[in-house]
């Protein structure tokens, strides 16, 4: 379907359980390979959901991003490194990079949060730390790209 449009509706109606349900469906198994445009629209939702008070929903958002890094991120990196990538695709990939960078900043802050570590006895803290490391690695893969901004 039209995932960017779905993301717009989810953003406008903001209901964490519904957003969590959609991200769970997209996470698989198997994880769905998302277009750069779809990923860039869904990442802000995942970022927002990662910050909710419900630990299960926050972990689900982080798991969605981990799966996206594994399945959807490599083609974005390849497209940004390829000279033959069409302009529209390149712009969508660059937007996905901007959203992933914003998410990385948020997760980095969350991983250092005293409140987070005090209030979580479940999988939130380890998932957050794993995501932080994976985001850093994924964003470092862009280092040689002359097209990435």
XYZ file of N, CA and C in Angstrom:
447
model
N 0.790 -1.188 0.000
C 0.000 0.000 0.000
C 0.839 1.263 0.000
N 0.201 2.342 0.272
C 0.828 3.659 0.296
C 1.269 3.981 1.725
N 2.441 3.495 2.096
C 2.911 3.664 3.477
C 3.141 5.120 3.879
N 3.633 5.988 2.985
C 3.740 7.400 3.400
C 2.379 7.996 3.773
N 1.325 7.609 3.053
C -0.020 8.111 3.379
C -0.492 7.519 4.709
N -0.205 6.247 4.934
C -0.556 5.610 6.214
C 0.159 6.329 7.353
N 1.431 6.646 7.141
C 2.205 7.354 8.167
C 1.600 8.724 8.457
N 1.139 9.406 7.423
C 0.509 10.719 7.622
C -0.743 10.613 8.468
N -1.550 9.591 8.204
C -2.784 9.379 8.984
C -2.427 9.039 10.432
N -1.449 8.171 10.621
C -1.035 7.796 11.978
C -0.498 8.999 12.740
N 0.238 9.834 12.054
C 0.794 11.031 12.682
C -0.320 12.001 13.090
N -1.269 12.179 12.201
C -2.361 13.122 12.468
C -3.265 12.647 13.599
N -3.501 11.354 13.674
C -4.431 10.828 14.679
C -3.725 10.385 15.958
N -2.443 10.359 15.975
C -1.567 9.875 17.060
C -2.266 9.077 18.155
N -2.230 7.769 17.973
C -2.733 6.818 18.953
C -1.638 5.762 19.127
N -0.869 5.835 20.213
C 0.278 4.936 20.370
C -0.022 3.450 20.145
N -1.129 2.892 20.676
C -1.376 1.474 20.407
C -1.554 1.167 18.915
N -2.177 2.075 18.178
C -2.366 1.859 16.743
C -1.028 1.958 16.014
N -0.236 2.953 16.357
C 1.086 3.096 15.745
C 1.921 1.855 16.053
N 1.883 1.394 17.296
C 2.631 0.198 17.692
C 2.184 -1.010 16.874
N 0.884 -1.145 16.665
C 0.352 -2.272 15.891
C 0.877 -2.236 14.449
N 0.843 -1.062 13.820
C 1.324 -0.941 12.438
C 2.817 -1.240 12.370
N 3.605 -0.694 13.288
C 5.044 -0.955 13.280
C 5.340 -2.432 13.524
N 4.536 -3.075 14.367
C 4.693 -4.511 14.612
C 4.456 -5.286 13.321
N 3.413 -4.923 12.579
C 3.115 -5.607 11.311
C 4.259 -5.423 10.309
N 4.812 -4.225 10.254
C 5.898 -3.947 9.315
C 7.212 -4.610 9.728
N 7.334 -4.914 11.016
C 8.558 -5.530 11.527
C 8.623 -7.025 11.227
N 7.490 -7.602 10.841
C 7.473 -9.021 10.466
C 7.345 -9.932 11.647
N 7.725 -11.165 11.513
C 8.558 -11.669 10.440
C 7.748 -12.009 9.192
N 8.340 -11.897 8.013
C 9.630 -11.261 7.761
C 9.477 -9.746 7.760
N 10.544 -9.055 8.100
C 10.519 -7.584 8.102
C 10.297 -7.089 6.677
N 9.448 -6.093 6.540
C 9.134 -5.548 5.224
C 10.236 -4.585 4.784
N 10.677 -4.747 3.535
C 11.641 -3.802 2.961
C 10.872 -2.541 2.582
N 11.257 -1.424 3.182
C 10.561 -0.155 2.979
C 11.305 0.715 1.985
N 10.547 1.443 1.186
C 11.160 2.419 0.282
C 11.758 3.537 1.120
N 12.707 4.275 0.563
C 13.263 5.418 1.314
C 12.178 6.411 1.739
N 11.192 6.658 0.864
C 10.112 7.595 1.206
C 9.273 7.069 2.364
N 8.945 5.786 2.326
C 8.152 5.193 3.409
C 8.939 5.216 4.719
N 10.209 4.840 4.645
C 11.030 4.826 5.856
C 11.147 6.225 6.459
N 11.358 7.229 5.611
C 11.508 8.585 6.149
C 10.227 9.108 6.775
N 9.072 8.606 6.353
C 7.796 9.003 6.965
C 7.516 8.214 8.247
N 7.998 6.980 8.315
C 7.721 6.136 9.478
C 8.705 6.374 10.631
N 9.907 6.808 10.332
C 10.896 7.011 11.396
C 10.471 8.028 12.449
N 9.869 9.176 12.073
C 9.415 10.088 13.131
C 8.349 9.461 14.036
N 7.515 8.597 13.471
C 6.516 7.893 14.290
C 7.209 6.943 15.251
N 8.207 6.225 14.753
C 8.954 5.306 15.618
C 9.679 6.078 16.716
N 10.241 7.230 16.358
C 10.938 8.060 17.356
C 9.967 8.508 18.441
N 8.812 8.966 18.029
C 7.806 9.439 18.998
C 7.320 8.285 19.876
N 7.097 7.128 19.256
C 6.627 5.964 20.011
C 7.700 5.454 20.973
N 8.961 5.580 20.587
C 10.057 5.130 21.455
C 10.109 5.916 22.757
N 9.478 7.085 22.767
C 9.519 7.948 23.947
C 8.260 7.886 24.811
N 7.297 7.021 24.461
C 6.079 6.934 25.264
C 6.371 6.219 26.584
N 5.460 6.345 27.527
C 5.646 5.737 28.844
C 5.462 4.221 28.850
N 4.745 3.690 27.879
C 4.519 2.244 27.809
C 5.775 1.558 27.258
N 6.443 0.802 28.117
C 7.699 0.168 27.739
C 7.532 -0.776 26.550
N 6.455 -1.525 26.518
C 6.224 -2.475 25.422
C 6.162 -1.751 24.071
N 5.478 -0.614 24.039
C 5.368 0.147 22.794
C 6.711 0.776 22.418
N 7.447 1.254 23.385
C 8.759 1.843 23.121
C 9.714 0.791 22.560
N 9.716 -0.387 23.140
C 10.568 -1.481 22.657
C 10.151 -1.875 21.243
N 8.864 -1.899 20.993
C 8.371 -2.243 19.666
C 8.861 -1.227 18.626
N 8.831 0.048 18.961
C 9.325 1.083 18.051
C 10.810 0.874 17.759
N 11.578 0.583 18.791
C 13.012 0.375 18.610
C 13.291 -0.877 17.791
N 12.497 -1.910 18.007
C 12.639 -3.149 17.234
C 12.331 -2.897 15.762
N 11.315 -2.081 15.498
C 10.991 -1.701 14.125
C 12.203 -1.047 13.456
N 12.851 -0.132 14.160
C 14.009 0.562 13.588
C 15.169 -0.411 13.388
N 15.394 -1.307 14.341
C 16.455 -2.312 14.182
C 16.212 -3.147 12.921
N 14.962 -3.560 12.712
C 14.625 -4.336 11.515
C 14.800 -3.503 10.247
N 14.412 -2.232 10.303
C 14.566 -1.348 9.148
C 16.048 -1.158 8.810
N 16.891 -1.056 9.827
C 18.329 -0.925 9.586
C 18.875 -2.160 8.880
N 18.344 -3.301 9.207
C 18.813 -4.555 8.620
C 18.309 -4.748 7.185
N 17.044 -4.401 6.937
C 16.409 -4.719 5.659
C 16.345 -3.530 4.698
N 15.969 -2.369 5.196
C 15.705 -1.215 4.328
C 16.880 -0.261 4.199
N 17.786 -0.242 5.146
C 18.896 0.707 5.130
C 19.954 0.387 4.073
N 20.386 -0.866 3.902
C 21.436 -1.142 2.907
C 21.129 -0.620 1.494
N 19.896 -0.765 0.972
C 19.633 -0.196 -0.355
C 19.726 1.338 -0.382
N 19.431 1.986 0.736
C 19.546 3.445 0.803
C 21.016 3.847 0.718
N 21.861 3.161 1.455
C 23.294 3.441 1.419
C 23.832 3.205 0.003
N 23.420 2.095 -0.610
C 23.868 1.794 -1.979
C 23.420 2.881 -2.949
N 22.179 3.308 -2.827
C 21.655 4.333 -3.732
C 22.424 5.636 -3.579
N 22.787 5.985 -2.349
C 23.523 7.228 -2.129
C 24.963 7.155 -2.644
N 25.498 5.946 -2.725
C 26.853 5.781 -3.230
C 26.887 5.634 -4.748
N 25.759 5.341 -5.372
C 25.711 5.113 -6.817
C 25.505 6.431 -7.563
N 26.339 6.675 -8.528
C 26.237 7.893 -9.330
C 24.960 7.869 -10.177
N 24.504 6.670 -10.553
C 23.350 6.544 -11.456
C 21.989 6.639 -10.757
N 21.967 6.886 -9.461
C 20.697 6.973 -8.738
C 19.904 8.181 -9.230
N 18.640 7.960 -9.629
C 17.810 9.085 -10.079
C 17.672 10.150 -8.980
N 17.517 11.399 -9.392
C 17.434 12.539 -8.474
C 16.350 12.346 -7.412
N 15.149 11.916 -7.824
C 14.037 11.751 -6.873
C 14.366 10.684 -5.834
N 14.974 9.594 -6.265
C 15.367 8.529 -5.327
C 16.439 9.039 -4.378
N 17.387 9.784 -4.918
C 18.460 10.349 -4.096
C 17.888 11.280 -3.021
N 16.930 12.112 -3.410
C 16.313 13.024 -2.446
C 15.562 12.255 -1.363
N 14.855 11.183 -1.735
C 14.142 10.361 -0.752
C 15.130 9.692 0.197
N 16.257 9.231 -0.353
C 17.284 8.604 0.487
C 17.897 9.621 1.450
N 18.148 10.831 0.959
C 18.708 11.877 1.822
C 17.744 12.253 2.940
N 16.447 12.247 2.653
C 15.456 12.518 3.702
C 15.451 11.385 4.732
N 15.583 10.153 4.269
C 15.661 9.017 5.193
C 16.888 9.149 6.094
N 17.993 9.609 5.529
C 19.213 9.832 6.318
C 18.968 10.918 7.363
N 18.317 12.008 6.974
C 18.023 13.082 7.943
C 17.153 12.552 9.087
N 16.147 11.772 8.758
C 15.262 11.232 9.799
C 16.002 10.231 10.688
N 16.867 9.411 10.077
C 17.628 8.433 10.853
C 18.618 9.152 11.768
N 19.184 10.249 11.304
C 20.118 11.038 12.116
C 19.395 11.664 13.307
N 18.198 12.195 13.070
C 17.399 12.767 14.163
C 17.043 11.690 15.182
N 16.655 10.527 14.687
C 16.325 9.413 15.573
C 17.546 8.991 16.375
N 18.695 8.954 15.727
C 19.927 8.570 16.409
C 20.239 9.517 17.563
N 20.048 10.792 17.346
C 20.284 11.782 18.402
C 19.351 11.541 19.588
N 18.099 11.274 19.295
C 17.106 11.001 20.338
C 17.469 9.731 21.121
N 17.828 8.681 20.407
C 18.163 7.404 21.053
C 19.446 7.530 21.869
N 20.402 8.300 21.363
C 21.646 8.522 22.112
C 21.327 9.179 23.457
N 20.456 10.166 23.441
C 20.041 10.836 24.681
C 19.302 9.870 25.592
N 18.389 9.109 25.013
C 17.629 8.140 25.819
C 18.540 7.098 26.449
N 19.570 6.657 25.738
C 20.447 5.600 26.260
C 21.239 6.068 27.472
N 21.382 7.388 27.625
C 22.105 7.940 28.783
C 21.157 8.370 29.904
N 19.872 8.182 29.710
C 18.880 8.687 30.644
C 18.876 7.911 31.959
N 19.043 8.631 33.039
C 18.973 8.025 34.368
C 17.535 7.574 34.639
N 16.569 8.402 34.254
C 15.163 8.063 34.449
C 14.814 6.756 33.740
N 15.311 6.600 32.544
C 15.031 5.397 31.769
C 15.592 4.166 32.466
N 16.837 4.246 32.922
C 17.448 3.079 33.557
C 16.824 2.773 34.913
N 16.334 3.791 35.619
C 15.689 3.566 36.915
C 14.299 2.961 36.777
N 13.592 3.354 35.734
C 12.188 2.964 35.587
C 11.970 1.715 34.743
N 13.016 1.124 34.234
C 12.851 -0.034 33.366
C 13.555 -1.251 33.937
N 12.780 -2.298 34.141
C 13.351 -3.576 34.557
C 13.280 -4.584 33.413
N 12.696 -4.172 32.290
C 12.484 -5.064 31.156
C 13.510 -4.846 30.054
N 13.086 -5.099 28.828
C 14.008 -5.059 27.691
C 14.295 -3.657 27.141
N 13.706 -2.610 27.694
C 13.856 -1.279 27.116
C 15.305 -0.794 27.078
N 16.001 -0.846 28.197
C 17.366 -0.322 28.258
C 18.300 -1.111 27.333
N 18.308 -2.452 27.374
C 19.192 -3.173 26.449
C 18.834 -2.941 24.976
N 17.550 -2.828 24.676
C 17.131 -2.577 23.294
C 17.566 -1.189 22.865
N 17.441 -0.217 23.731
C 17.855 1.156 23.445
C 19.357 1.210 23.181
N 20.131 0.535 23.987
C 21.590 0.539 23.806
C 21.988 -0.166 22.512
N 21.318 -1.268 22.209
C 21.584 -1.987 20.955
C 21.247 -1.094 19.762
N 20.120 -0.418 19.830
C 19.717 0.467 18.742
C 20.714 1.610 18.579
N 21.169 2.172 19.684
C 22.155 3.263 19.630
C 23.392 2.805 18.858
N 23.926 1.641 19.187
C 25.118 1.126 18.510
C 24.853 0.854 17.036
N 23.698 0.270 16.723
C 23.366 -0.050 15.339
C 23.147 1.222 14.508
N 22.554 2.243 15.114
C 22.370 3.510 14.413
C 23.717 4.166 14.120
N 24.604 4.160 15.094
C 25.930 4.736 14.888
C 26.652 4.024 13.750
N 26.571 2.703 13.734
C 27.210 1.911 12.671
C 26.575 2.224 11.320
N 25.249 2.256 11.265
C 24.545 2.508 10.003
C 24.873 3.884 9.449
N 24.897 4.882 10.295
C 25.185 6.238 9.831
C 26.649 6.387 9.430
N 27.540 5.624 10.057
C 28.954 5.687 9.686
C 29.184 5.094 8.298
N 28.291 4.225 7.841
C 28.408 3.627 6.497
C 28.265 4.681 5.405
N 27.727 5.834 5.750
C 27.534 6.895 4.770
C 28.791 7.725 4.568
N 29.793 7.495 5.372
C 30.992 8.326 5.370
C 31.614 8.565 4.008
N 31.640 7.553 3.140
C 32.261 7.710 1.845
C 31.339 8.245 0.781
N 30.128 8.564 1.128
C 29.160 9.008 0.133
C 29.290 10.496 -0.128
N 29.476 10.837 -1.389
C 29.551 12.252 -1.727
C 28.160 12.861 -1.835
N 27.136 12.002 -1.946
C 25.767 12.503 -2.103
C 25.053 12.688 -0.784
N 25.485 11.970 0.253
C 24.804 12.072 1.558
C 25.086 13.434 2.158
N 24.062 14.000 2.813
C 24.263 15.313 3.414
C 24.331 15.239 4.902
